PDB file of C-alpha atoms in Angstrom:
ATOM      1  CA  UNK K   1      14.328 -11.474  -1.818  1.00 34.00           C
ATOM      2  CA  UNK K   2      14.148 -13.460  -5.011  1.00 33.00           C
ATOM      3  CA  UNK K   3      11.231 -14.917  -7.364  1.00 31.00           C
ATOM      4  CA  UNK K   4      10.667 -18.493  -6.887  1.00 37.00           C
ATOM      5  CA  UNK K   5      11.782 -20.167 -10.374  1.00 36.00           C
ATOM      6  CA  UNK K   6      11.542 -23.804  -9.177  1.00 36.00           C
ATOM      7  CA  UNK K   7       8.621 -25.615 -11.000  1.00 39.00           C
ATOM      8  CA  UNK K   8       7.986 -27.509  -7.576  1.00 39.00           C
ATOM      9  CA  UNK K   9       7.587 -24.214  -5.639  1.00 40.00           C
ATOM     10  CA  UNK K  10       5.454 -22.807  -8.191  1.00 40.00           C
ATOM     11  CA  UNK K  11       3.148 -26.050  -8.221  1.00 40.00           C
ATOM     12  CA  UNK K  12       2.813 -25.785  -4.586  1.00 42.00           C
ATOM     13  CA  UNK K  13       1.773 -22.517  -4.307  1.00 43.00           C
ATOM     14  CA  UNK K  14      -0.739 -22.863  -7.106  1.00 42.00           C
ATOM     15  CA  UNK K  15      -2.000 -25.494  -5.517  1.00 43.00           C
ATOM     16  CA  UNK K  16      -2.492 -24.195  -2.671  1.00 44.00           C
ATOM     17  CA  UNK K  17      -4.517 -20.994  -3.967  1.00 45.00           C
ATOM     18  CA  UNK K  18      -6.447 -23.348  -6.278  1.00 39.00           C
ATOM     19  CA  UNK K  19      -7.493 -25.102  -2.977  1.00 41.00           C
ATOM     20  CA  UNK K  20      -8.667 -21.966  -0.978  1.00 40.00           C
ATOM     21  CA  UNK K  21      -6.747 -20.464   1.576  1.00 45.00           C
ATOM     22  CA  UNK K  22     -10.027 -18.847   2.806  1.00 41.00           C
ATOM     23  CA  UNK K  23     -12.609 -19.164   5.457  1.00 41.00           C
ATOM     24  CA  UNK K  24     -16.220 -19.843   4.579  1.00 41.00           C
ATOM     25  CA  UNK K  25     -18.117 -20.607   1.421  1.00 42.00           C
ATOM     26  CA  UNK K  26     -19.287 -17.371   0.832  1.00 50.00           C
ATOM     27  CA  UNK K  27     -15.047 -16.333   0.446  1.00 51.00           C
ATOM     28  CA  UNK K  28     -15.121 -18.943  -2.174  1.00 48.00           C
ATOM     29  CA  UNK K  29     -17.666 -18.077  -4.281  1.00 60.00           C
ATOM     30  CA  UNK K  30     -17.139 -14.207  -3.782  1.00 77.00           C
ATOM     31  CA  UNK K  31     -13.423 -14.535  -4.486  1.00 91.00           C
ATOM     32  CA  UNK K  32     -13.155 -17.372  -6.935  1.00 89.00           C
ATOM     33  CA  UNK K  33     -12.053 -15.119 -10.136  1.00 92.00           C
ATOM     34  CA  UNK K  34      -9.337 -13.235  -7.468  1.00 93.00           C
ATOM     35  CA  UNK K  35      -7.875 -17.019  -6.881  1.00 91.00           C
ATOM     36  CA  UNK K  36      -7.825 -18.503 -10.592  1.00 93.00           C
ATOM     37  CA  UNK K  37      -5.767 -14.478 -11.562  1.00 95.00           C
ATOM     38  CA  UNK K  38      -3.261 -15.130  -8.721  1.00 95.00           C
ATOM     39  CA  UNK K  39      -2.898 -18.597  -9.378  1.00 93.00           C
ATOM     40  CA  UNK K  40      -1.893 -18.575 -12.504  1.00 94.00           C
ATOM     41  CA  UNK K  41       0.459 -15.830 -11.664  1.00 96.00           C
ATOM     42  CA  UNK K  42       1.752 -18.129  -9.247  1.00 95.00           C
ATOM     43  CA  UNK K  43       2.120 -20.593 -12.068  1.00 95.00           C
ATOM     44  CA  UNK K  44       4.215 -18.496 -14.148  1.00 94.00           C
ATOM     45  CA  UNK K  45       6.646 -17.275 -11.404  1.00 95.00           C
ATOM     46  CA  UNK K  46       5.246 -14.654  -9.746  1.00 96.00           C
ATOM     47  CA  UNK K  47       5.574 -14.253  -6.226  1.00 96.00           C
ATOM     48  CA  UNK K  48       1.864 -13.397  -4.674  1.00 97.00           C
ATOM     49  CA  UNK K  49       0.684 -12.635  -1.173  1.00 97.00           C
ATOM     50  CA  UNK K  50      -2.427 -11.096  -0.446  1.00 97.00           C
ATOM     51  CA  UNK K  51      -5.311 -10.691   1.930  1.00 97.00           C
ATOM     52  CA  UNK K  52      -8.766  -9.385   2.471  1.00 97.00           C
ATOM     53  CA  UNK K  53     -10.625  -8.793   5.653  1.00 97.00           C
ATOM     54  CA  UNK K  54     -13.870  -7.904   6.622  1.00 96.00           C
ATOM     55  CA  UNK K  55     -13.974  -4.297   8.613  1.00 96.00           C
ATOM     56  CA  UNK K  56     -16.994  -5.059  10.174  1.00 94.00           C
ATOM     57  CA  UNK K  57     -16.504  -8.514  11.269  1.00 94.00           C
ATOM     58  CA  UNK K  58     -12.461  -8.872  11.302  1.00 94.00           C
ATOM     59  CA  UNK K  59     -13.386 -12.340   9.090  1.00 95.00           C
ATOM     60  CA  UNK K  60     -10.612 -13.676   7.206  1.00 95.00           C
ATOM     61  CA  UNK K  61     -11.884 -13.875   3.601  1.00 94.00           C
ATOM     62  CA  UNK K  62      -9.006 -14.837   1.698  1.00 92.00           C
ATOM     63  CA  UNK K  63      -5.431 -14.998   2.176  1.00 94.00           C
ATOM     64  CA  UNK K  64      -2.698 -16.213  -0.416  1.00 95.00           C
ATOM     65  CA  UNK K  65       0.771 -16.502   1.831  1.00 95.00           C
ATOM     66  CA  UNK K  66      -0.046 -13.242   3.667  1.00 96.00           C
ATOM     67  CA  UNK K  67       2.397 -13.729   6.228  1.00 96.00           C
ATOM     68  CA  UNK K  68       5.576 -13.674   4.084  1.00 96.00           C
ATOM     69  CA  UNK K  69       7.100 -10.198   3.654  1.00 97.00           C
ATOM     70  CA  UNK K  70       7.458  -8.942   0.682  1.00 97.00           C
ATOM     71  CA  UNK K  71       8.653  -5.578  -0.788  1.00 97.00           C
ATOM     72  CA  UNK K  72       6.094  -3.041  -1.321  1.00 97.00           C
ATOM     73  CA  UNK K  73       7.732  -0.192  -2.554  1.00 96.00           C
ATOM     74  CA  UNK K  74       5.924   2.999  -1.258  1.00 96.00           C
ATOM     75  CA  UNK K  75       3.295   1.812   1.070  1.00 98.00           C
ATOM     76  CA  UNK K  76       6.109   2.191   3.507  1.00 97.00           C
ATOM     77  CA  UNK K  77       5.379   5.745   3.423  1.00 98.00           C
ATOM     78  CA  UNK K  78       1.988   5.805   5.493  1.00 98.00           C
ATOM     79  CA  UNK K  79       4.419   4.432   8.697  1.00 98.00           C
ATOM     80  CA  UNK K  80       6.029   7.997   7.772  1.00 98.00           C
ATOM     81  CA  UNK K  81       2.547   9.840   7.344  1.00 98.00           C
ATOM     82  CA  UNK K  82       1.498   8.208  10.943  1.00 98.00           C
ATOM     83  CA  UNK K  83       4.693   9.540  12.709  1.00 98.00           C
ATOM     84  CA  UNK K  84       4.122  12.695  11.591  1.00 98.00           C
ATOM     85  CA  UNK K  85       0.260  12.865  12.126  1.00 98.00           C
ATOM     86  CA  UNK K  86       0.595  11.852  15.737  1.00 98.00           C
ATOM     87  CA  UNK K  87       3.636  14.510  16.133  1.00 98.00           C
ATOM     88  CA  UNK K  88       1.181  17.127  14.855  1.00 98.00           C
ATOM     89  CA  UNK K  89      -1.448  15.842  17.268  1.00 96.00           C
ATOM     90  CA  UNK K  90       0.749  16.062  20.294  1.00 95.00           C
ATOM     91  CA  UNK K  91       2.340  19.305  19.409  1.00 95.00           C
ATOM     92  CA  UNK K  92       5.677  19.202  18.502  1.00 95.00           C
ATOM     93  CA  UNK K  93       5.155  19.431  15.167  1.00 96.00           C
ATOM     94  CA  UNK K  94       3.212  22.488  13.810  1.00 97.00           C
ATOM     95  CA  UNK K  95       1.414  21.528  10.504  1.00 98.00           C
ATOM     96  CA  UNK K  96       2.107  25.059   9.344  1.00 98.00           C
ATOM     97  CA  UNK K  97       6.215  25.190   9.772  1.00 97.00           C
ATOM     98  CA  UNK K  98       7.932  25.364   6.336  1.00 98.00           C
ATOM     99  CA  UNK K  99      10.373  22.685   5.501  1.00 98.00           C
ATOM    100  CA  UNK K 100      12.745  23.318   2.436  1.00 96.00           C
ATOM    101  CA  UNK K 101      14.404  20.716   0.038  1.00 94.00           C
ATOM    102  CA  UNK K 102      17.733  20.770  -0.774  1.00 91.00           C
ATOM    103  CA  UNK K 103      20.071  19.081  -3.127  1.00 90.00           C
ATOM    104  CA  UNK K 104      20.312  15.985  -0.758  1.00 89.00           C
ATOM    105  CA  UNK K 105      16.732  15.383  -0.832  1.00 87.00           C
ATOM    106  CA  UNK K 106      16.263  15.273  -4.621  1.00 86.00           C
ATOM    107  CA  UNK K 107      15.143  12.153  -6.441  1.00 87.00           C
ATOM    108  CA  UNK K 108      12.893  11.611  -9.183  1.00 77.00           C
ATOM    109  CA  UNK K 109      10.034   9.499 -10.251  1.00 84.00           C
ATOM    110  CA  UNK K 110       6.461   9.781  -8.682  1.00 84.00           C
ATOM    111  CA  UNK K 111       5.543  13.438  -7.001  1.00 89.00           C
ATOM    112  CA  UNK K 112       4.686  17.005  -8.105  1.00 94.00           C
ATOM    113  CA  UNK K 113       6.844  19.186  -5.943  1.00 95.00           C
ATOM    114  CA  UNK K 114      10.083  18.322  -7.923  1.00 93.00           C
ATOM    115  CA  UNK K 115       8.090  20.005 -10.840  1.00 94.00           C
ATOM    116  CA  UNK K 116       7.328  23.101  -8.843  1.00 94.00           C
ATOM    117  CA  UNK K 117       8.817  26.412  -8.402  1.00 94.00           C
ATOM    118  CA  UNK K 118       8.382  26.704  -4.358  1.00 95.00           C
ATOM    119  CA  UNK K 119      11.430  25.716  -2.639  1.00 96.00           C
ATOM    120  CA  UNK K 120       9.711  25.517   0.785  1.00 97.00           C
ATOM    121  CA  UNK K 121       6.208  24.074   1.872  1.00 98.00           C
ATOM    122  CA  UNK K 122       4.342  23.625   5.010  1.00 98.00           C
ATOM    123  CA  UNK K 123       4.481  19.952   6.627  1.00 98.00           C
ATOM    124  CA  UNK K 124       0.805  19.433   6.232  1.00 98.00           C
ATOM    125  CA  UNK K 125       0.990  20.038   2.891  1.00 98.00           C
ATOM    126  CA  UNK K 126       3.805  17.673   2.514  1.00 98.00           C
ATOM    127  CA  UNK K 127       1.886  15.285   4.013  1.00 98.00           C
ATOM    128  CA  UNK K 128      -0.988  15.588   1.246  1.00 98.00           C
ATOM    129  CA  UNK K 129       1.382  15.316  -1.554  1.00 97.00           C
ATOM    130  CA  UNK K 130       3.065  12.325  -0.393  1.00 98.00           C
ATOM    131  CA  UNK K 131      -0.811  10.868  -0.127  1.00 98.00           C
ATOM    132  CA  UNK K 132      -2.191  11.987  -3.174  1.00 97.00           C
ATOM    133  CA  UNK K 133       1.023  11.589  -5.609  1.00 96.00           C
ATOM    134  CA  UNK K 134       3.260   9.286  -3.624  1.00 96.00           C
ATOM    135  CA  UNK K 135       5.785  12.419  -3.626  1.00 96.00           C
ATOM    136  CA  UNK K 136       9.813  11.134  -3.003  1.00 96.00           C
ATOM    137  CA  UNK K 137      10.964  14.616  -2.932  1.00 96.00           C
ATOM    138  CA  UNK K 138       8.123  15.650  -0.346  1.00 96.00           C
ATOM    139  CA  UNK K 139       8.910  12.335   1.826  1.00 97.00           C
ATOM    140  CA  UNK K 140      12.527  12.641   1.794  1.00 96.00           C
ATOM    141  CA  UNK K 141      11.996  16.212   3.467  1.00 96.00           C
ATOM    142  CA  UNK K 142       9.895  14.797   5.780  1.00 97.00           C
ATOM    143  CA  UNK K 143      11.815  11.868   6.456  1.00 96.00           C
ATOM    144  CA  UNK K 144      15.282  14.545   7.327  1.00 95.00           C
ATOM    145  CA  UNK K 145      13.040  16.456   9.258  1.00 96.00           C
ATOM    146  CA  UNK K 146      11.937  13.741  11.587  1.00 96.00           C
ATOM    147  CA  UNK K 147      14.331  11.099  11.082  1.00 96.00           C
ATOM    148  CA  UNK K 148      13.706   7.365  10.096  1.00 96.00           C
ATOM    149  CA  UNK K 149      14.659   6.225  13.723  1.00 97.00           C
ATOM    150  CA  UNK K 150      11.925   7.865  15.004  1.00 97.00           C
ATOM    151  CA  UNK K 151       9.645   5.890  11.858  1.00 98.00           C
ATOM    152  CA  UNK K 152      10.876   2.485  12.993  1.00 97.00           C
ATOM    153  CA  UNK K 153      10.528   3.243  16.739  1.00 97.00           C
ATOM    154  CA  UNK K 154       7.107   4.132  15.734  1.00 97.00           C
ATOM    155  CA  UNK K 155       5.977   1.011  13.842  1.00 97.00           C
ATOM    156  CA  UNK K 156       7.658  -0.855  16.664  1.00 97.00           C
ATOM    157  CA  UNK K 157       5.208   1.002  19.369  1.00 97.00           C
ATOM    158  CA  UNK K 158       2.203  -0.194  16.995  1.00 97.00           C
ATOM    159  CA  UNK K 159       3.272  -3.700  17.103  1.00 96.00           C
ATOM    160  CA  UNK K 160       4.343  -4.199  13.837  1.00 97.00           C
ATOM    161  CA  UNK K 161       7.267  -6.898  13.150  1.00 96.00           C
ATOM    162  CA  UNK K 162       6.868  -7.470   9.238  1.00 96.00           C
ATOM    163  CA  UNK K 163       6.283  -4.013   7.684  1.00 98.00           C
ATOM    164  CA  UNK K 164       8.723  -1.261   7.642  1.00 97.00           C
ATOM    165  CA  UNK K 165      10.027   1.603   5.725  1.00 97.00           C
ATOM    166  CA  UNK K 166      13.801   0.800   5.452  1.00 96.00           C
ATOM    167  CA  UNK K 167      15.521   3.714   3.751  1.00 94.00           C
ATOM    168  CA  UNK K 168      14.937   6.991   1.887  1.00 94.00           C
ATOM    169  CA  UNK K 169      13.583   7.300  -1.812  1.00 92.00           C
ATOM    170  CA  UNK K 170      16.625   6.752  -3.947  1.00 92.00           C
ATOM    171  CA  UNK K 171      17.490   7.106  -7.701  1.00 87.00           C
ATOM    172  CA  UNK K 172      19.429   4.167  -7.457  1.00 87.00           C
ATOM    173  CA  UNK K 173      19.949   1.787  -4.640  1.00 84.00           C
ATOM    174  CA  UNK K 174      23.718   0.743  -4.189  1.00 86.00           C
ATOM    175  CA  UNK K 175      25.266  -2.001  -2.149  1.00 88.00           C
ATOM    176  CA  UNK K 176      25.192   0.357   1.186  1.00 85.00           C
ATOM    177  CA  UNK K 177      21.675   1.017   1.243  1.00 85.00           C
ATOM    178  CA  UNK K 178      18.964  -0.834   1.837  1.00 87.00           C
ATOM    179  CA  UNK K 179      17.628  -3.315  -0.677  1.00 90.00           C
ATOM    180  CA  UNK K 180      14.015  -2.021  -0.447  1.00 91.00           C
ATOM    181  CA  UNK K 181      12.525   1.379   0.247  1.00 94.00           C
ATOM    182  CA  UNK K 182       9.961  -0.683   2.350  1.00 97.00           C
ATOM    183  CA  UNK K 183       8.494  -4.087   2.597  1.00 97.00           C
ATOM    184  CA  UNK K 184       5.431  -5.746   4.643  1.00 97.00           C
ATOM    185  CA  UNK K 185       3.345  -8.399   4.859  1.00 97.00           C
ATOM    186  CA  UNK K 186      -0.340  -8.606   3.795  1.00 98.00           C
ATOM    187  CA  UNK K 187      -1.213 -10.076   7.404  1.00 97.00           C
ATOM    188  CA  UNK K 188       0.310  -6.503   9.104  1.00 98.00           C
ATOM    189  CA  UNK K 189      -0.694  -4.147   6.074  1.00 98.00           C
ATOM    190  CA  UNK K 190      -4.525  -5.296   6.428  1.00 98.00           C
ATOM    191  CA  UNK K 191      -4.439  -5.312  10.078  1.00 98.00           C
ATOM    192  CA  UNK K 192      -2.700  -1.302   9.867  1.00 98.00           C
ATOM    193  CA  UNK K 193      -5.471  -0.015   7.484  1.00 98.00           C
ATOM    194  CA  UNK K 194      -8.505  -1.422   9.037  1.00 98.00           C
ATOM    195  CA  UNK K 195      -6.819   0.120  12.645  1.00 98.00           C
ATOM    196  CA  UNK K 196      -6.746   3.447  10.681  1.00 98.00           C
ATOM    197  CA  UNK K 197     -10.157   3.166   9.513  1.00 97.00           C
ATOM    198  CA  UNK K 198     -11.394   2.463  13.262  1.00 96.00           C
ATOM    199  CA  UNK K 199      -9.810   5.143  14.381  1.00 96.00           C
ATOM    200  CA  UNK K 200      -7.343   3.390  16.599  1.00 97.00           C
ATOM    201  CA  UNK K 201      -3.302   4.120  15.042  1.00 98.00           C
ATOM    202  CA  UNK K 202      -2.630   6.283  18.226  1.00 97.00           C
ATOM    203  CA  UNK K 203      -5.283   7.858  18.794  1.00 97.00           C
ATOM    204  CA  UNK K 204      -8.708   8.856  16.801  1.00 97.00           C
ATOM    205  CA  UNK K 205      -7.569  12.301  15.566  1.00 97.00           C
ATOM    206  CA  UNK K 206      -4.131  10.943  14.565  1.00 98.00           C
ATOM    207  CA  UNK K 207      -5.940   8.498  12.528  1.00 98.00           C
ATOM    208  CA  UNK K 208      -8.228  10.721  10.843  1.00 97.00           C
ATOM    209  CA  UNK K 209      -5.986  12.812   9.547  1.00 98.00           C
ATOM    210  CA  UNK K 210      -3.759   9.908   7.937  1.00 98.00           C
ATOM    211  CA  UNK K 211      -6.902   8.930   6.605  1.00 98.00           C
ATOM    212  CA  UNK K 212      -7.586  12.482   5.362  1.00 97.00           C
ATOM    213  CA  UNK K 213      -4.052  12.318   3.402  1.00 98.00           C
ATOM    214  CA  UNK K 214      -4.409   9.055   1.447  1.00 98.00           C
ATOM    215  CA  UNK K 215      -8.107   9.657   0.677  1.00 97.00           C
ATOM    216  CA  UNK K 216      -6.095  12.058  -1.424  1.00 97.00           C
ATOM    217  CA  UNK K 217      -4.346   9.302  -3.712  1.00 97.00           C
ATOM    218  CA  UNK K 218      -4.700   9.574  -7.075  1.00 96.00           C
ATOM    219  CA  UNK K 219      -2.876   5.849  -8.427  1.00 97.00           C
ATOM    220  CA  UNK K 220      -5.878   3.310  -9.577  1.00 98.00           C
ATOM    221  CA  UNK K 221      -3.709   1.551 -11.473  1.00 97.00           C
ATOM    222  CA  UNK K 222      -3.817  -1.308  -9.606  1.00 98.00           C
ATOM    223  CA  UNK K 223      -6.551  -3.377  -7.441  1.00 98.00           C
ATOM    224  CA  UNK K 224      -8.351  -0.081  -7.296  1.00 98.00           C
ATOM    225  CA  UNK K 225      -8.875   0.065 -11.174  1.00 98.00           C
ATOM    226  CA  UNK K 226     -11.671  -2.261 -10.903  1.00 97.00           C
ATOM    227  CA  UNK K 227     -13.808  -0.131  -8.772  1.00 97.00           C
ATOM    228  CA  UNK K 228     -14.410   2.564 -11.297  1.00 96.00           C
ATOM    229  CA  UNK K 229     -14.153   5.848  -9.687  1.00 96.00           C
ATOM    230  CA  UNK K 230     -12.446   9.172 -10.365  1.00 94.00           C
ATOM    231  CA  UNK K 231      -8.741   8.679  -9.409  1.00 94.00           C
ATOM    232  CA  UNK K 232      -8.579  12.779  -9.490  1.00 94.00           C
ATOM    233  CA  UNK K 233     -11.867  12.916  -7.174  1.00 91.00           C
ATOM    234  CA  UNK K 234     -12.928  10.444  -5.282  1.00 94.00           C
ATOM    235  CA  UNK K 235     -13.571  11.673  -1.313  1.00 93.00           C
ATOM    236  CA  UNK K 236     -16.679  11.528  -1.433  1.00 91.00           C
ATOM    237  CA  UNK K 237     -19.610   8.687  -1.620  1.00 91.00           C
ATOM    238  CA  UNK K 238     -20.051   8.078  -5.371  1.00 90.00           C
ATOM    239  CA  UNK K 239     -22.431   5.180  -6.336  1.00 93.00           C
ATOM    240  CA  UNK K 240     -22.357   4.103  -2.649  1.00 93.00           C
ATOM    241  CA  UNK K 241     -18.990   2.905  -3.084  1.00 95.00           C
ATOM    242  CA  UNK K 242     -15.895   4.922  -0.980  1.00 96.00           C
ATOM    243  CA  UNK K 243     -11.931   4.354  -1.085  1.00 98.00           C
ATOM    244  CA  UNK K 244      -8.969   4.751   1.014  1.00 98.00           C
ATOM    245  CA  UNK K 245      -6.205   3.188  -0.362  1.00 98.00           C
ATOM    246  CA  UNK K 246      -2.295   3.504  -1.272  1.00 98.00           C
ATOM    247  CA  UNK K 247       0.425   1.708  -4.190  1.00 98.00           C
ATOM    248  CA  UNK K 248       3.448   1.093  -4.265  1.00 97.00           C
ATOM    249  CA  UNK K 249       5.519   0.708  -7.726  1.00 95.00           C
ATOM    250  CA  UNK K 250       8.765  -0.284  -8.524  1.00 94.00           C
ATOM    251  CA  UNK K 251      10.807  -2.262 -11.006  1.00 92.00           C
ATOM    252  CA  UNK K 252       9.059  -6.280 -10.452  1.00 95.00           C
ATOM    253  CA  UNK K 253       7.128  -4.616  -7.481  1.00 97.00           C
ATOM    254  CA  UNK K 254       3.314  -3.906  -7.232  1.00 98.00           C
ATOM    255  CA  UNK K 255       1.479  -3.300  -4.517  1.00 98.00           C
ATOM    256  CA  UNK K 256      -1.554  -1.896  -2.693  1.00 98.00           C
ATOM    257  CA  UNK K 257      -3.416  -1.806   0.061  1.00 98.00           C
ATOM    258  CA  UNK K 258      -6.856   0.087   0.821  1.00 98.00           C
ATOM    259  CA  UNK K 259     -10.186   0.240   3.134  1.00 98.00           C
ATOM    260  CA  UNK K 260     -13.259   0.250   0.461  1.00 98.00           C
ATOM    261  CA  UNK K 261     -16.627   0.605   1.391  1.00 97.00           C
ATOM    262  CA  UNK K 262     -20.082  -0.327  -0.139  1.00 96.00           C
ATOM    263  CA  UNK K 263     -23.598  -0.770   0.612  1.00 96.00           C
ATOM    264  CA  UNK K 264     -23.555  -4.063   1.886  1.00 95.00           C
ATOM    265  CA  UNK K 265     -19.834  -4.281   3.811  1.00 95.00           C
ATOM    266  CA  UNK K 266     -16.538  -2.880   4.031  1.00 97.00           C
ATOM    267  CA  UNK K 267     -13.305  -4.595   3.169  1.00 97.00           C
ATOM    268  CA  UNK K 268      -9.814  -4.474   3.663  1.00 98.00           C
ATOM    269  CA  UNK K 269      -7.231  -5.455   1.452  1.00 98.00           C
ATOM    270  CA  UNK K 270      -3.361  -5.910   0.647  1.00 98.00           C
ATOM    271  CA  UNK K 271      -2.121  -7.328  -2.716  1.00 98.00           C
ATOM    272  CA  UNK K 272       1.600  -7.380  -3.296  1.00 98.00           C
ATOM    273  CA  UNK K 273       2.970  -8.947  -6.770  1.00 97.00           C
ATOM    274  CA  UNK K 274       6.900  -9.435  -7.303  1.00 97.00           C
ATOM    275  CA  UNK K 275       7.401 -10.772 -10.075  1.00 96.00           C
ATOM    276  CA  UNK K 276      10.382 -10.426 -13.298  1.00 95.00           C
ATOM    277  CA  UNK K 277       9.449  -7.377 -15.095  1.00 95.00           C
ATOM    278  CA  UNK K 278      11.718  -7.422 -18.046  1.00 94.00           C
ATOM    279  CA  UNK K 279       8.741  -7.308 -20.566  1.00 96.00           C
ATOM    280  CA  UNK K 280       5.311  -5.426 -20.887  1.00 96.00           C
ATOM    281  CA  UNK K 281       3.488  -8.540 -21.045  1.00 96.00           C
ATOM    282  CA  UNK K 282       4.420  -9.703 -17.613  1.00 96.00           C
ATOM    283  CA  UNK K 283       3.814  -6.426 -16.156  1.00 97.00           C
ATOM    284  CA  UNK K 284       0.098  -6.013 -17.564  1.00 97.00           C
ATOM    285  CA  UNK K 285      -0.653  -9.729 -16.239  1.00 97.00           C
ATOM    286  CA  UNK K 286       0.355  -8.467 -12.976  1.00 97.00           C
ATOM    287  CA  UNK K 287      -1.849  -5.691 -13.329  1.00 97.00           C
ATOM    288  CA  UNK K 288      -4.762  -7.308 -14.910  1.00 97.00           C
ATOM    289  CA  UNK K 289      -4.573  -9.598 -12.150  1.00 97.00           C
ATOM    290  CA  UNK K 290      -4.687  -7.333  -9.430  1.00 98.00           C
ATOM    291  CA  UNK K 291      -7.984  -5.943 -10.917  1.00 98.00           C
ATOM    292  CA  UNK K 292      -9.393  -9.366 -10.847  1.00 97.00           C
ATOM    293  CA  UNK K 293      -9.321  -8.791  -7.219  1.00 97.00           C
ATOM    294  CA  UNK K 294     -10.611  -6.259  -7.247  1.00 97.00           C
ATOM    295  CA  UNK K 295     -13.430  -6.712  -8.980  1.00 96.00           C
ATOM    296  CA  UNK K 296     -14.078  -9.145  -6.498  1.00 96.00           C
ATOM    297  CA  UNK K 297     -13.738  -6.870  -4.144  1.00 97.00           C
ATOM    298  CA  UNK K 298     -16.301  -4.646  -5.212  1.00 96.00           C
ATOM    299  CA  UNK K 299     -18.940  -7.420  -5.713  1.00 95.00           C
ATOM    300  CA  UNK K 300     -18.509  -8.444  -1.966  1.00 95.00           C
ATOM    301  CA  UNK K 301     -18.538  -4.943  -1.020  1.00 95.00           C
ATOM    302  CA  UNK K 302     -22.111  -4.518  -3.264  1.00 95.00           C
TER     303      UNK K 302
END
């Protein structure tokens, strides 16, 4: 995948946020800081494509090129977390059987286990690492234990024909392997988390206890810093707002997706931002900009 550079393509898809790729007046008003941020991102070459969904309703709120797939970096990990929730349902995975890492499975970067002295850990509590600290080391273990064929077979089973975990967590990615640890598109990523949040990714228990593992997440960095609650501690109702979500990071790759609940409505979302990330400046616009959204979020979900 590349970033557009031509000024005509950038134009264009400026344009076409500044016009609203939404349904409804209410979208407009709600979301009108969300499209000015990711228009001007747009504007100064950075590809955007995100979308926003009512969980009640299914309405379309607002979309920015949500079909296009784009690289998302970690979120590709929940397709792993679902395989091995509905294996644990089923029964041929026990929750409790100890998996250890070895030299093949090391990487570095986001996680805790790597840091840790145990050199085996149940899968369940895999599981919760990789949904509270995006853990490679814990999801590479995982991912040997029940084998990526089995991951894509899965997503294929739920439909899914944009969104995809491609490859293990690597160090560095050479010409053999895949370009991407994962991509998606916003259309597929919305539709996935507001299935979850019904209940309805395999079956209702299955579900659940994804849910249970990314309510763990601890990254706000992103859409989610707008909503002001404890990264650390947040599973429970606090000032009638509540938050499922999960990021991806990676070098010119931002993403997230989530299920966030208010008093008035629920929402769900998926931002994904690639963009040149050779200075600090273009990375906090990228940022900033996703909590525009989010703040817009928040005031349709209030």
């Amino acid at each position: 995948m590349t970033i557009p550079t031509q000024e005509s393509e950038r134009r264009s898809r400026h344009s076409a946020i500044r016009r609203g790729r939404h349904r409804g007046a209410e979208a407009s008003q709600s979301f009108s800081r969300g499209f000015a941020a990711l228009g001007q991102l747009a504007l100064n070459g950075v590809q955007v494509s995100a979308r926003a969904t009512d969980l009640a309703t299914g309405a379309v709120l607002f979309s920015v090129d949500d079909h296009v797939v784009m690289p998302t970096a970690s979120i590709g990990k929940v397709l792993l977390l679902v395989e091995v929730a509905a294996r644990i349902q089923d029964g041929h995975l026990n929750p409790l059987a100890l998996l250890d890492r070895s030299l093949e499975d090391a990487v570095g970067d986001s996680g805790i286990w790597q840091h840790l002295l145990a050199p085996s850990l149940p899968v369940a509590d895999l599981a919760a690492i990789v949904g509270a600290t995006s853990d490679n080391l814990a999801t590479n273990v995982l991912l040997r234990h029940i084998g990526l064929d089995a991951v894509s077979a899965r997503t294929e089973s739920l439909g899914l024909t944009r969104t995809a975990l491609l490859d293990l967590v690597r160090d560095h990615r050479g010409p053999d392997d895949a370009p991407q640890l994962s991509v998606g598109s916003a259309n597929e990523l919305t539709w996935l988390f507001s299935a979850l949040a019904r209940g309805e990714i395999v079956n209702s228990v299955t579900s659940q206890r994804v849910i249970a593992w990314l309510s763990l997440n601890s990254d706000f960095s992103m859409v989610a810093s707008a909503f002001g609650l404890d990264p650390l501690s947040h599973r429970a109702v606090e000032h009638r707002t509540l938050l499922v979500n999960k990021t991806g990071t990676d070098a010119g790759v931002r993403s997230e997706v989530g299920v966030l609940r208010g008093p008035r409505a629920g929402i769900t979302y998926a931002v994904s931002m690639y963009f040149d990330d050779a200075t600090l400046a273009s990375r906090l616009a990228v940022l900033e900009g996703m909590r525009t959204v989010g703040l817009d979020l928040l005031e349709y979900v209030h």
